[in-house]
Coordinates of C-alpha atoms in Angstrom, one line a residue:
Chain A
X1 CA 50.5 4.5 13.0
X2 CA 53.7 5.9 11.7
X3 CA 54.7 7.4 15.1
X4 CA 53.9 3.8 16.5
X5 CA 56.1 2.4 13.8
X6 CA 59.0 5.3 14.2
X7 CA 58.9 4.7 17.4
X8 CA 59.5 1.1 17.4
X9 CA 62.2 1.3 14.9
X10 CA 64.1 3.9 17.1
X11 CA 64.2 1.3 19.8
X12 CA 65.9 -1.2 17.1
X13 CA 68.1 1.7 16.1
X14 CA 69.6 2.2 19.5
X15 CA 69.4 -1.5 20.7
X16 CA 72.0 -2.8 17.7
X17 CA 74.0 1.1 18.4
X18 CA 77.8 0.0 18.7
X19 CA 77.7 0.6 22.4
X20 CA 74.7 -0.9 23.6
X21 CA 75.1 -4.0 26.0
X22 CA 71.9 -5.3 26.2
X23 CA 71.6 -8.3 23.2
X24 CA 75.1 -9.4 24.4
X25 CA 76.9 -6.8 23.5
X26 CA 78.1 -6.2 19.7
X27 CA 77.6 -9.4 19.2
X28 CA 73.9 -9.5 19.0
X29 CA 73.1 -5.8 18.8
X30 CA 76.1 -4.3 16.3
X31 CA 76.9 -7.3 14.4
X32 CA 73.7 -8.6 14.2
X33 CA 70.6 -6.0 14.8
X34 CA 73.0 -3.1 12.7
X35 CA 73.3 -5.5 9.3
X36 CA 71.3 -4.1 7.0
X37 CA 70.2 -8.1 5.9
X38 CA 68.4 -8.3 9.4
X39 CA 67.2 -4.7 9.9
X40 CA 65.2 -4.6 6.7
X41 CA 63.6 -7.8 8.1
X42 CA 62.9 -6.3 11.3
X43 CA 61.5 -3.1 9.6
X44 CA 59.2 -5.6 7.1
X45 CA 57.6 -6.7 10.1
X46 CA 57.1 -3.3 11.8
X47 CA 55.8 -1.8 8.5
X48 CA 53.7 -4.8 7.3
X49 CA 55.8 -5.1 4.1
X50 CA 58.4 -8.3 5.3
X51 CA 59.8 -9.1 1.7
X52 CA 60.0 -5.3 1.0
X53 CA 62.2 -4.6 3.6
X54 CA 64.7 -7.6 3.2
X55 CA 64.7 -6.8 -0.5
X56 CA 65.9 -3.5 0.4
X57 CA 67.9 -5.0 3.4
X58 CA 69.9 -7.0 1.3
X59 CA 70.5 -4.3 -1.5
X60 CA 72.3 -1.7 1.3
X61 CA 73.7 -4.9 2.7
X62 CA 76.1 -5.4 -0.1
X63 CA 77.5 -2.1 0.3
X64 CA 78.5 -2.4 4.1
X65 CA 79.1 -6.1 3.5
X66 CA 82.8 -5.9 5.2
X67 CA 82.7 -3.1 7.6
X68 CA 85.5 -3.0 10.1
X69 CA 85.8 -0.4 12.5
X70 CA 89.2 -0.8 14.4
X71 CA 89.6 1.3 17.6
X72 CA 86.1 2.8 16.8
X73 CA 87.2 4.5 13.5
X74 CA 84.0 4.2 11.2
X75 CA 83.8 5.3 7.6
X76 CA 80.0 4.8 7.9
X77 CA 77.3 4.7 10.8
X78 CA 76.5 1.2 9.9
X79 CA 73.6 2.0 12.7
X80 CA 71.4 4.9 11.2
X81 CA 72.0 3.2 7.5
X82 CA 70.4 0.0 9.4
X83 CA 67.5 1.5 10.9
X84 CA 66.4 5.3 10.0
X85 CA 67.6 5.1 6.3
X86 CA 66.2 1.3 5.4
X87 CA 62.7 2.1 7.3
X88 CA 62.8 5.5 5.2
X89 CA 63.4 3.8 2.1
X90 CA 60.5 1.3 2.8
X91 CA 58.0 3.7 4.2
X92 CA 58.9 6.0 1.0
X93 CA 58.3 3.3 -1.6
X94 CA 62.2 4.1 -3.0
X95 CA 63.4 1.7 -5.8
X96 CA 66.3 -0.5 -4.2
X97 CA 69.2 1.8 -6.1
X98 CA 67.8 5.1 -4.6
X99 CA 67.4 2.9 -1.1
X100 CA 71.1 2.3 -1.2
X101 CA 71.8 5.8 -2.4
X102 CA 69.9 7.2 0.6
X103 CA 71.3 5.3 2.9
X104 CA 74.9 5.7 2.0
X105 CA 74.5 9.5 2.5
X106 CA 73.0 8.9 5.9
X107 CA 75.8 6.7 6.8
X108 CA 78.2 9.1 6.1
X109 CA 76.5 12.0 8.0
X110 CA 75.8 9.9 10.8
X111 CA 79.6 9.0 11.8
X112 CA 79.2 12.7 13.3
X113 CA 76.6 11.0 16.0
X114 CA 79.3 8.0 16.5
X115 CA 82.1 11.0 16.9
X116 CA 79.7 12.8 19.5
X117 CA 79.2 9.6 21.3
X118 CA 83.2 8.9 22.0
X119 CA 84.1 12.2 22.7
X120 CA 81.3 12.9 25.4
X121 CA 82.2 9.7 27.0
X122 CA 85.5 10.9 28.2
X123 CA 83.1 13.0 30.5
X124 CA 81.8 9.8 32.2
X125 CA 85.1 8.2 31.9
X126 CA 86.8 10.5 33.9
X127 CA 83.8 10.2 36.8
X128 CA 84.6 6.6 36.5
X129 CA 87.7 7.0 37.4
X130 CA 87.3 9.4 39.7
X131 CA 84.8 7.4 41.5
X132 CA 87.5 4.0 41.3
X133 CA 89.8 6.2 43.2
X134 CA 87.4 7.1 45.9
X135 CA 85.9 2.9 46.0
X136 CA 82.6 4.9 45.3
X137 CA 81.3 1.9 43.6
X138 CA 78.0 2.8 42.6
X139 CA 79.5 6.1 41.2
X140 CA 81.7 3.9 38.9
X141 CA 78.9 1.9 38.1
X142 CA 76.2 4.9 37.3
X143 CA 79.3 6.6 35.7
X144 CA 80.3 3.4 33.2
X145 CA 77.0 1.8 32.4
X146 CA 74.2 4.1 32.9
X147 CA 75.4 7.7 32.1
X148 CA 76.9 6.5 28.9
X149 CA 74.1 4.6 27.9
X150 CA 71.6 7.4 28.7
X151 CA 73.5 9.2 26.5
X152 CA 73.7 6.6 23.6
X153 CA 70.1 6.0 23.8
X154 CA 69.2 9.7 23.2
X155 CA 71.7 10.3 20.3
X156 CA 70.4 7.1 18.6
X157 CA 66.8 7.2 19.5
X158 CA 66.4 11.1 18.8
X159 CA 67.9 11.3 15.3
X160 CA 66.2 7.9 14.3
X161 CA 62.7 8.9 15.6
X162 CA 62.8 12.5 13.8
X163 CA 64.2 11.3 10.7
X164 CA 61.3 8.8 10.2
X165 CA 58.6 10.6 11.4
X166 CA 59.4 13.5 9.8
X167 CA 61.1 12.5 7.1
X168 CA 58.8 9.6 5.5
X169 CA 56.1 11.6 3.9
X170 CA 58.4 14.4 2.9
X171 CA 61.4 12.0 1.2
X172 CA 58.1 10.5 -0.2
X173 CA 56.8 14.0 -2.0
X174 CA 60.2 14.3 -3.0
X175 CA 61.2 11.1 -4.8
X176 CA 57.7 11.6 -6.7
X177 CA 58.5 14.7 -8.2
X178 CA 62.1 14.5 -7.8
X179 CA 63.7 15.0 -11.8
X180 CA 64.6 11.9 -13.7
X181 CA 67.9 13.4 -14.0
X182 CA 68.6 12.8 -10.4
X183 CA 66.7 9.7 -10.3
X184 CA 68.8 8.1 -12.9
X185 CA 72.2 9.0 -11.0
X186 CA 70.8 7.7 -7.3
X187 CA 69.7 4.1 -8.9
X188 CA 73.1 3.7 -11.2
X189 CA 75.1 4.8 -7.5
X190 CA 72.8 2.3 -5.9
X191 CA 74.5 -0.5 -8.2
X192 CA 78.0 1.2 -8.4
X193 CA 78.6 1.6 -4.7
X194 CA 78.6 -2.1 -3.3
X195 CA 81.8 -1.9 -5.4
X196 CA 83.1 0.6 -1.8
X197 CA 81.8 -2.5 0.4
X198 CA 83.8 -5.0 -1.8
X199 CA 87.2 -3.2 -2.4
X200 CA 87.0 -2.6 1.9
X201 CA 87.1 -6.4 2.4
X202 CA 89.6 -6.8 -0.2
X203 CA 92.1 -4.3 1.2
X204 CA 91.8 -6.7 4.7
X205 CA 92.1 -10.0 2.6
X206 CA 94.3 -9.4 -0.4
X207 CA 97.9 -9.0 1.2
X208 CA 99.4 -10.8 -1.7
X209 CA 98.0 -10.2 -5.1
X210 CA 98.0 -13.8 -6.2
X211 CA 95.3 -13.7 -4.0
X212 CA 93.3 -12.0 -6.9
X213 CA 93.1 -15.6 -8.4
X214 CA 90.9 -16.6 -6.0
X215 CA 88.9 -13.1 -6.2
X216 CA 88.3 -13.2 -9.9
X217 CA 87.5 -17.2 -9.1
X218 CA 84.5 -16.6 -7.4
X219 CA 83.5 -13.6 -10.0
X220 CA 83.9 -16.1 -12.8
X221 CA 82.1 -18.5 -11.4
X222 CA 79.1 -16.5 -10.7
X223 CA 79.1 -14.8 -14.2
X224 CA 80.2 -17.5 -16.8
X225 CA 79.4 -21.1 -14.5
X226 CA 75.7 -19.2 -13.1
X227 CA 76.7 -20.6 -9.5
X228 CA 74.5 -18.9 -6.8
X229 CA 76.2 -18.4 -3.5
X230 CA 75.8 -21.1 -1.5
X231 CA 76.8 -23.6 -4.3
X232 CA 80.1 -20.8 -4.2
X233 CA 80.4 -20.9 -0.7
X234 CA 80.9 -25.0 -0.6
X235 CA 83.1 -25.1 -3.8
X236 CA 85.6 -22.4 -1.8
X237 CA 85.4 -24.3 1.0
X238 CA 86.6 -27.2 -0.5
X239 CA 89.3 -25.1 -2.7
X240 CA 90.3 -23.8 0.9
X241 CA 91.0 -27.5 2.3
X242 CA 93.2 -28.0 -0.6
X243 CA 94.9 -24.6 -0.2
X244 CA 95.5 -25.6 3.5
X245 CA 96.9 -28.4 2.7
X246 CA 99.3 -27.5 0.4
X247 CA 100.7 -24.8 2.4
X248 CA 101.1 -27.6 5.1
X249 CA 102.9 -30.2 3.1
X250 CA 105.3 -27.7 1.8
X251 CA 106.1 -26.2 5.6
X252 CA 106.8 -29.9 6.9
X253 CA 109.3 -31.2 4.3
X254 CA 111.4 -27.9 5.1
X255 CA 110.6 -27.6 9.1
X256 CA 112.5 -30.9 9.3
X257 CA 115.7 -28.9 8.5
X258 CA 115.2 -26.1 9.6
X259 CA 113.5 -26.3 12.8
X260 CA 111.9 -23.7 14.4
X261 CA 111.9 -20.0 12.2
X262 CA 108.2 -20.6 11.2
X263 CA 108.0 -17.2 10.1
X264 CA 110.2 -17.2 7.1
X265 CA 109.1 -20.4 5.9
X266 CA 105.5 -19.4 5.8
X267 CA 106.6 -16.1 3.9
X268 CA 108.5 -18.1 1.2
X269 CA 105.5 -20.7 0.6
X270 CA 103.1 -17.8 -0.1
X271 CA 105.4 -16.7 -3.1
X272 CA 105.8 -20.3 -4.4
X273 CA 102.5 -21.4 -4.3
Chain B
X1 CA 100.2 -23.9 36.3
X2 CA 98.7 -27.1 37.3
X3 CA 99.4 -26.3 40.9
X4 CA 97.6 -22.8 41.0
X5 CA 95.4 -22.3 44.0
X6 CA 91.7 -21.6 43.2
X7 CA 90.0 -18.9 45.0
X8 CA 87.5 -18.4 42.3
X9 CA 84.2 -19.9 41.8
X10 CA 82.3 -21.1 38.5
X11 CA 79.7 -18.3 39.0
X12 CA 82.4 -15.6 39.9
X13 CA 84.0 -16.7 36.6
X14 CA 80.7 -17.0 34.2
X15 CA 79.7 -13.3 35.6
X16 CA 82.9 -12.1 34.8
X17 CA 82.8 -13.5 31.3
X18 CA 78.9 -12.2 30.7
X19 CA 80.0 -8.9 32.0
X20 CA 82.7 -8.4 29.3
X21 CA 80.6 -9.8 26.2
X22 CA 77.7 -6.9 27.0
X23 CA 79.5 -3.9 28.6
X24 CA 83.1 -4.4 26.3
X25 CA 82.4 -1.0 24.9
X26 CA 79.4 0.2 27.0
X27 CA 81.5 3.6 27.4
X28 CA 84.2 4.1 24.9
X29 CA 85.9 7.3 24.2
X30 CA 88.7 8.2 21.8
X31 CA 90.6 8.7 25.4
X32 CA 89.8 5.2 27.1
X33 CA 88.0 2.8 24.5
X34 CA 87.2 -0.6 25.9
X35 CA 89.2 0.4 29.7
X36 CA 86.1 0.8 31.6
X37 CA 84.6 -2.2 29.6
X38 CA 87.4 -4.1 31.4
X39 CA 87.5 -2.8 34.8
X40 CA 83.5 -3.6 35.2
X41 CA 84.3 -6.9 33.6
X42 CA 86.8 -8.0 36.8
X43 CA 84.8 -6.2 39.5
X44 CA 83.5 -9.1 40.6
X45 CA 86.4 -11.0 40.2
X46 CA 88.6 -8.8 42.2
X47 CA 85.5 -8.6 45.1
X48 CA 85.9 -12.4 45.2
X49 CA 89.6 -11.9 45.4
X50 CA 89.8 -8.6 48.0
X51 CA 87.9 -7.3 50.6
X52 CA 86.3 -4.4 49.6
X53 CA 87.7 -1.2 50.3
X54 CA 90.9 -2.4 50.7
X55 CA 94.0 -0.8 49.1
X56 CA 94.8 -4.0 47.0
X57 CA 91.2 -4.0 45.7
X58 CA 91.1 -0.6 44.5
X59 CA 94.6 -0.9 43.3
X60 CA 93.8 -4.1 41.4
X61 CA 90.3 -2.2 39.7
X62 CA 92.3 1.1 38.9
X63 CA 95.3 -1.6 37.0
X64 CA 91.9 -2.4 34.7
X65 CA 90.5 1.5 34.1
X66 CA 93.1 1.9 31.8
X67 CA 93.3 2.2 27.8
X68 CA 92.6 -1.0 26.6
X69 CA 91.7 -1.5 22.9
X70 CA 90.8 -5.0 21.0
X71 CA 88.5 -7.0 18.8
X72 CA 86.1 -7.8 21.8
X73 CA 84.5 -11.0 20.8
X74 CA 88.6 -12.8 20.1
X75 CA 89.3 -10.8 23.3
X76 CA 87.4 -12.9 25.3
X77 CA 90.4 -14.9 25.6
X78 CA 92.2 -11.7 26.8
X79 CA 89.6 -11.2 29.8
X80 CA 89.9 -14.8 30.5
X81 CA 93.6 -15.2 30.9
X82 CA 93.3 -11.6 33.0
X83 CA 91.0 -13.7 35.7
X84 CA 93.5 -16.2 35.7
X85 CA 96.5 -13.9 36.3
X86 CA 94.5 -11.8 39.1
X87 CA 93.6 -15.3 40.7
X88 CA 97.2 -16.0 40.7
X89 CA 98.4 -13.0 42.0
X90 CA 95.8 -12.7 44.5
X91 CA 97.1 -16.2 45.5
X92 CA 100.6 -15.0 46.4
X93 CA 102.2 -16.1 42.9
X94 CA 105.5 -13.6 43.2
X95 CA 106.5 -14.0 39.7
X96 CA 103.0 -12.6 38.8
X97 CA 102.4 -8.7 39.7
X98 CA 100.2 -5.9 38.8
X99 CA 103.0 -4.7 36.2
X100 CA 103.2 -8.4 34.9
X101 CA 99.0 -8.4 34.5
X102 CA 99.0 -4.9 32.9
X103 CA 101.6 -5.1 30.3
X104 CA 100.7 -8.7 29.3
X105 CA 97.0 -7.0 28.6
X106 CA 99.3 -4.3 26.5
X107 CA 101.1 -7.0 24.9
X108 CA 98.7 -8.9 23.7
X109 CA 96.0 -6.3 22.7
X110 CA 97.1 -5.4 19.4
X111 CA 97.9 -8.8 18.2
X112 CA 94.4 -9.7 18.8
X113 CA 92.8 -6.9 17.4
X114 CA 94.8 -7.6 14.2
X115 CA 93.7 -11.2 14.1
X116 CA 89.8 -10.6 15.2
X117 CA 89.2 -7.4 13.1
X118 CA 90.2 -9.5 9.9
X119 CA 88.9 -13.0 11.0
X120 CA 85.3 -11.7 12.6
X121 CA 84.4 -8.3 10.8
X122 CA 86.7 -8.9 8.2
X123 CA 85.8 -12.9 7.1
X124 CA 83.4 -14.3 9.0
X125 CA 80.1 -12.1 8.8
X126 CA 80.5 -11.2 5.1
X127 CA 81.0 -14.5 4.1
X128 CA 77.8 -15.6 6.4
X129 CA 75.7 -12.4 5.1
X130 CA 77.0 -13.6 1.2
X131 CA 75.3 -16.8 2.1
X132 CA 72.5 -15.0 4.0
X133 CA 71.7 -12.9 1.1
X134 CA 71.8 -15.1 -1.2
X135 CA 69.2 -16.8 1.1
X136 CA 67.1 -14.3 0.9
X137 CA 66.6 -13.6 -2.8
X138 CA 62.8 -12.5 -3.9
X139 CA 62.4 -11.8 0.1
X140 CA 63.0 -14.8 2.0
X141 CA 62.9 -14.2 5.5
X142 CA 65.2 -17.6 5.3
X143 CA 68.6 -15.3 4.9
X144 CA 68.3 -12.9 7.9
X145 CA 67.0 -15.7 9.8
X146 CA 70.4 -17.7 8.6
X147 CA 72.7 -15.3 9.6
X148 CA 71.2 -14.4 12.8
X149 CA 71.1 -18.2 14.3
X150 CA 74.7 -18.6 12.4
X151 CA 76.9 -15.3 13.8
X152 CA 75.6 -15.6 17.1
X153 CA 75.9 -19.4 17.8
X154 CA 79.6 -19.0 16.4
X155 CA 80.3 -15.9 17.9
X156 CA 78.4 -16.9 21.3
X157 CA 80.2 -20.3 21.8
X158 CA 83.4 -19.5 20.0
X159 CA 84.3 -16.3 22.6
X160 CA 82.7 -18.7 25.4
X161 CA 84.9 -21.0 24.6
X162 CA 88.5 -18.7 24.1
X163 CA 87.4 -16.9 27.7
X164 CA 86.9 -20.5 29.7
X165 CA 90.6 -21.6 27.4
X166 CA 92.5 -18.4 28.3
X167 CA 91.4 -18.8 31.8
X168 CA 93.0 -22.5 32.3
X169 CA 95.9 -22.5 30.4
X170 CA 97.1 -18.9 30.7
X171 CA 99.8 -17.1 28.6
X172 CA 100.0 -20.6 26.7
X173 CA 96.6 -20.5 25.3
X174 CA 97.6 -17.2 22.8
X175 CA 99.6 -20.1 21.2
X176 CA 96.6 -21.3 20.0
X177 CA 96.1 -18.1 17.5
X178 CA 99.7 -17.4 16.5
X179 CA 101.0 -20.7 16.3
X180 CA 102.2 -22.2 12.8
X181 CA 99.0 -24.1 12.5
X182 CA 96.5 -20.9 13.1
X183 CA 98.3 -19.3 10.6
X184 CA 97.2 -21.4 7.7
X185 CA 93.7 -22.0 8.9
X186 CA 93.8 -18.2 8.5
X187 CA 95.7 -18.3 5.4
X188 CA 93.5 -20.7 4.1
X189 CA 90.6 -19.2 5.5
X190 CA 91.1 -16.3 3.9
X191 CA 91.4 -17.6 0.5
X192 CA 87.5 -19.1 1.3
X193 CA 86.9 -15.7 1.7
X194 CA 88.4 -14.0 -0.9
X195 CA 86.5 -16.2 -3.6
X196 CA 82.8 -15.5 -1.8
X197 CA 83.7 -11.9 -2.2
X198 CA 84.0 -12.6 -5.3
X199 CA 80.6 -14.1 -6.3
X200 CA 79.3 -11.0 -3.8
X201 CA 81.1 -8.7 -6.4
X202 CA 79.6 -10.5 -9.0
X203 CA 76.1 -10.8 -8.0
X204 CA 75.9 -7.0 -6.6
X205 CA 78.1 -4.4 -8.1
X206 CA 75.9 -3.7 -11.4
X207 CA 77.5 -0.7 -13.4
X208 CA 75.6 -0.3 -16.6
X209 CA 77.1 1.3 -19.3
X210 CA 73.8 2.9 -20.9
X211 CA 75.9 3.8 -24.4
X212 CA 73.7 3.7 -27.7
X213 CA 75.4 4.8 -30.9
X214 CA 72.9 5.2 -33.8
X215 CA 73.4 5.0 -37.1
X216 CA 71.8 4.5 -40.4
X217 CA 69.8 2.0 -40.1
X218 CA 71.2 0.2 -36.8
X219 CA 72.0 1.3 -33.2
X220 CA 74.9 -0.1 -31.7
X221 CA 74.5 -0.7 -27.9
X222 CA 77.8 -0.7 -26.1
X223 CA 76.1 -2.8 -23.2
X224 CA 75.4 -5.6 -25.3
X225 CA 78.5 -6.2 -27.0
X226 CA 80.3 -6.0 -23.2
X227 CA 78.1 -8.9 -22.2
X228 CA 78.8 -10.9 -25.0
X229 CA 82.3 -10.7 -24.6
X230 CA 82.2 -10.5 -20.6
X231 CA 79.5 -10.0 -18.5
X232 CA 80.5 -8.0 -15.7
X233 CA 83.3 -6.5 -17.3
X234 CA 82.7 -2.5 -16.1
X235 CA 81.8 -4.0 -12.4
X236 CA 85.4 -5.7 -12.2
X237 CA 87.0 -2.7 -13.7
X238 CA 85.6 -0.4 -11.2
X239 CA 86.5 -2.7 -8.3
X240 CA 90.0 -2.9 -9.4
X241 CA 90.4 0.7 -10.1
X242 CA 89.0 1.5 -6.6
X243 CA 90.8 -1.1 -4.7
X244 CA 94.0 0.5 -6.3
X245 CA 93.0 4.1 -4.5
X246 CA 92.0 2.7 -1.5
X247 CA 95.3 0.1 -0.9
X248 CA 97.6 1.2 -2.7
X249 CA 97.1 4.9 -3.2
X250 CA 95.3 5.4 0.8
X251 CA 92.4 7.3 -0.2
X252 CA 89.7 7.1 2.5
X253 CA 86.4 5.5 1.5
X254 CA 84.2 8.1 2.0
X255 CA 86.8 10.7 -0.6
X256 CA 85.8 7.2 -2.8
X257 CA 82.1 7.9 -2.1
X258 CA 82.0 11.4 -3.0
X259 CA 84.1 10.3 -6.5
X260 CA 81.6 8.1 -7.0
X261 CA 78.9 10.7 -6.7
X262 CA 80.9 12.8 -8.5
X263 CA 81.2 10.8 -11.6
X264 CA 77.7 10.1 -11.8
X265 CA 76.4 13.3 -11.9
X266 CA 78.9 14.3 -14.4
X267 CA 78.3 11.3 -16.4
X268 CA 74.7 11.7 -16.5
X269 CA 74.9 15.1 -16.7
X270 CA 77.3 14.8 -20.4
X271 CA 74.9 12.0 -21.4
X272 CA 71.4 14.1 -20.4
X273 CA 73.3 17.0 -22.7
X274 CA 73.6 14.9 -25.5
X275 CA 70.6 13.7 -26.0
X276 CA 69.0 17.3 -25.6
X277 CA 70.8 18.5 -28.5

């Protein structure tokens, strides 16, 4: 049973890897298959245990909530966190702060699997190009699609597969008779380190730091008004047409005078607003 | 451009577009990234344009096998206005050679990475996943289910669309993400954005402050006193106080990670020695 369900997982694992075209790219494998919101479900329903695993899903989820990875530079393997680490933390019965504890350290020992990944691919790259040169066109295409993905495929699928298998009863023994000491520091992490997930997204939005307003906004309005999120989400919405449009009126009184520098006038409204 | 000859079919175009949604990073390497991505993306454009095996069709696929780095889903519209350009070229245009093709593809690569690494990554999924996850409280198979119809209609018919836009109208259709009015959508935007996180800090971050004094006759618990006065409080503090190393200070998030680990060890550790005395 658990090398059926390993098994299956690992598929999942390499199917949302970075690289992998075949759910439309990163669109439906990376950025859809790799969130940790729709991998726990996907692991619930291998594992028989659906609310289990989006409990857990959603708990990792808040730590990776904004994870941008610009010219393949990842802090985490968003990847193994989705798949071998959530489907460990389900098959071993861990409470949702040592889930997110667990994965976190995963994540961060995974990025040397991502690293592997881009630097064997200059090996295919340069058969690529090689074969482009020489209009060897089913060399370019062995050399760009399926070499690489062979490739992908083992260093997702492998590590996954062995981590499960292997790992689930034995991360199970150990959380059992693992001391409350430790136990007490991996649930408080599990609470503390969605703060990481947070403060990433907020280095990308807050460019001016009147925009901690809005931040601490939101915060209030979950802890003092007892909003939940989708009664947020359509309040900011509507604070965001407003926003909009004030920016707007204040660019068109001035752009009748001064025509076309945009740039400036955009820069000065920020600091008035 | 109205005048442009067409040499290229719908069904040239749509595999070209299908192509570069899949195999964008099918074979990145810190050396090439997305190049290869790119050149398999316009093979069957420059088949339609060239016969095979000619010098101008290798040429044209070897212009493509180069570095090329972006935010794939936004750069839809750079493949796009690349099919266009080729067609163009292909077409006799003299204004419009391989140099013009390849640094326009230079040119505008950064730009768009800039713009889709903070509007897709950056914006758009975690303010989808906040809703998704707030969804899914006690279980719900309702959030994942959320965000999985929600990204990928957006993402599936928003990149459809920039491709098919920077296809027709060319170099001018960039206007359409660095003109005045996309910048305060974005601006605006981000301020939706900023507010979600927010509530996500809110409802997630949970730092407890396990601090009980006792004396005489009555404990004082620190905990309690912080959530009369502001519930929260520690979770806010130890956003700000990480957000200040990680922008303004540049410490890398995982250095943050092993702090965190750091502290909590040590913190446990003081607090598991006290109370053994």
């Amino acid at each position: 049973m658990l090398l059926f369900q390993a098994f299956l997982i690992s598929i999942f694992c390499y199917l949302g890897a970075l690289s992998t075209p075949w759910l439309f790219g990163l669109t439906g494998g990376w950025y859809t298959l790799s969130r940790p919101l729709v991998s726990g479900l996907i692991i619930g329903i291998i594992v028989g245990d659906v609310t289990r695993g989006i409990i857990i899903g959603v708990a990792v989820q808040a730590v990776y909530i904004a994870l941008v990875t610009p010219g393949g530079q990842m802090p985490a393997d968003l990847n193994f966190v989705a798949y071998p680490a959530i489907a460990l933390a389900v098959l071993s019965n861990a409470s949702t702060g040592v889930a997110v504890t667990l994965a976190t350290t995963i994540g961060v020992i995974g990025t040397i699997v991502f690293n592997l990944f881009q630097v064997g691919n200059s090996f295919w790259n340069h058969r690529a190009a090689t074969a482009i040169e020489e209009g060897n066109e089913r060399s370019f295409h062995v050399n760009t699609v399926w070499g690489p993905q062979i490739f992908n495929f083992l260093l997702r699928f492998i590590p996954s597969f062995l981590v499960i298998y292997f790992g689930a009863g034995f991360a199970k023994t150990m959380l059992n008779s693992m001391p409350k000491y430790i136990l007490d520091v991996m649930t408080f992490l599990g609470g503390a380190l969605p703060a990481l997930g947070i403060v990433m997204l907020l280095t990308v939005v807050i460019k001016k730091n009147y925009m901690w307003a809005f931040f601490l906004f939101g915060f209030v309005a979950i802890v003092f008004l007892k909003l939940n999120m989708i009664a947020l989400t359509m309040v900011a919405v509507m604070v965001a047409i407003i926003f909009y449009f004030a920016i707007s009126n204040g660019n068109s009184s001035k752009g009748s005078t001064n025509g076309t520098d945009n740039s400036s006038d955009s820069g000065e409204d920020e600091e008035e607003f | 451009m109205d005048n442009q000859t067409k040499l290229l079919d719908k069904k040239t175009i749509h595999k070209s577009y299908v192509r570069w949604m899949m195999f964008n990073l099918v074979a990145t390497s810190y050396e090439f990234l997305e190049a290869f991505g790119f050149a398999y993306a316009m093979e069957p454009v420059l088949k339609k344009l060239y016969e095979p095996d000619s010098p101008e069709y290798k040429e044209a696929l070897k212009r493509h096998a180069i570095f090329f780095n972006t935010e794939p889903q936004l750069g839809a519209l750079i493949t796009g206005i690349t099919v266009g350009l080729e067609e163009q070229h292909a077409s006799g245009n003299q204004e419009i050679d391989g140099d013009f093709i390849s640094s326009l593809k230079v040119g505008l690569m950064g730009p768009i990475a800039g713009i889709g690494d903070s509007m897709i990554p950056g914006m758009l999924i975690p303010i989808l996943l906040s809703i998704g996850m707030g969804l899914a409280g006690g279980g719900s198979v309702l959030g994942p289910l959320f965000y999985i119809v929600a990204y990928n209609l957006i993402a599936i018919l928003g990149s459809r669309y920039l491709f098919y836009k920077g296809y027709e109208l060319g170099t001018a259709s960039v206007d359409l993400f660095v003109g005045d009015v996309a910048k305060k959508v974005t601006q605006a935007i981000t301020v939706l954005g900023t507010i979600v996180t927010g509530g996500v800090a809110a409802s997630y971050v949970n730092v407890p402050v396990n601090i009980k004094i006792q004396m005489a006759h009555t404990s004082l618990d620190i905990q309690k006193i912080l959530d009369g006065i502001f519930p929260s409080l520690v979770p806010l503090l130890v956003v700000f106080v990480s957000w200040y190393f990680m922008a303004k200070k540049h410490v890398s998030p995982i250095k943050l990670i092993v702090a965190y680990f750091i502290i909590a060890f040590v913190c446990y550790g003081i607090g598991y020695g006290i109370m053994a005395l």
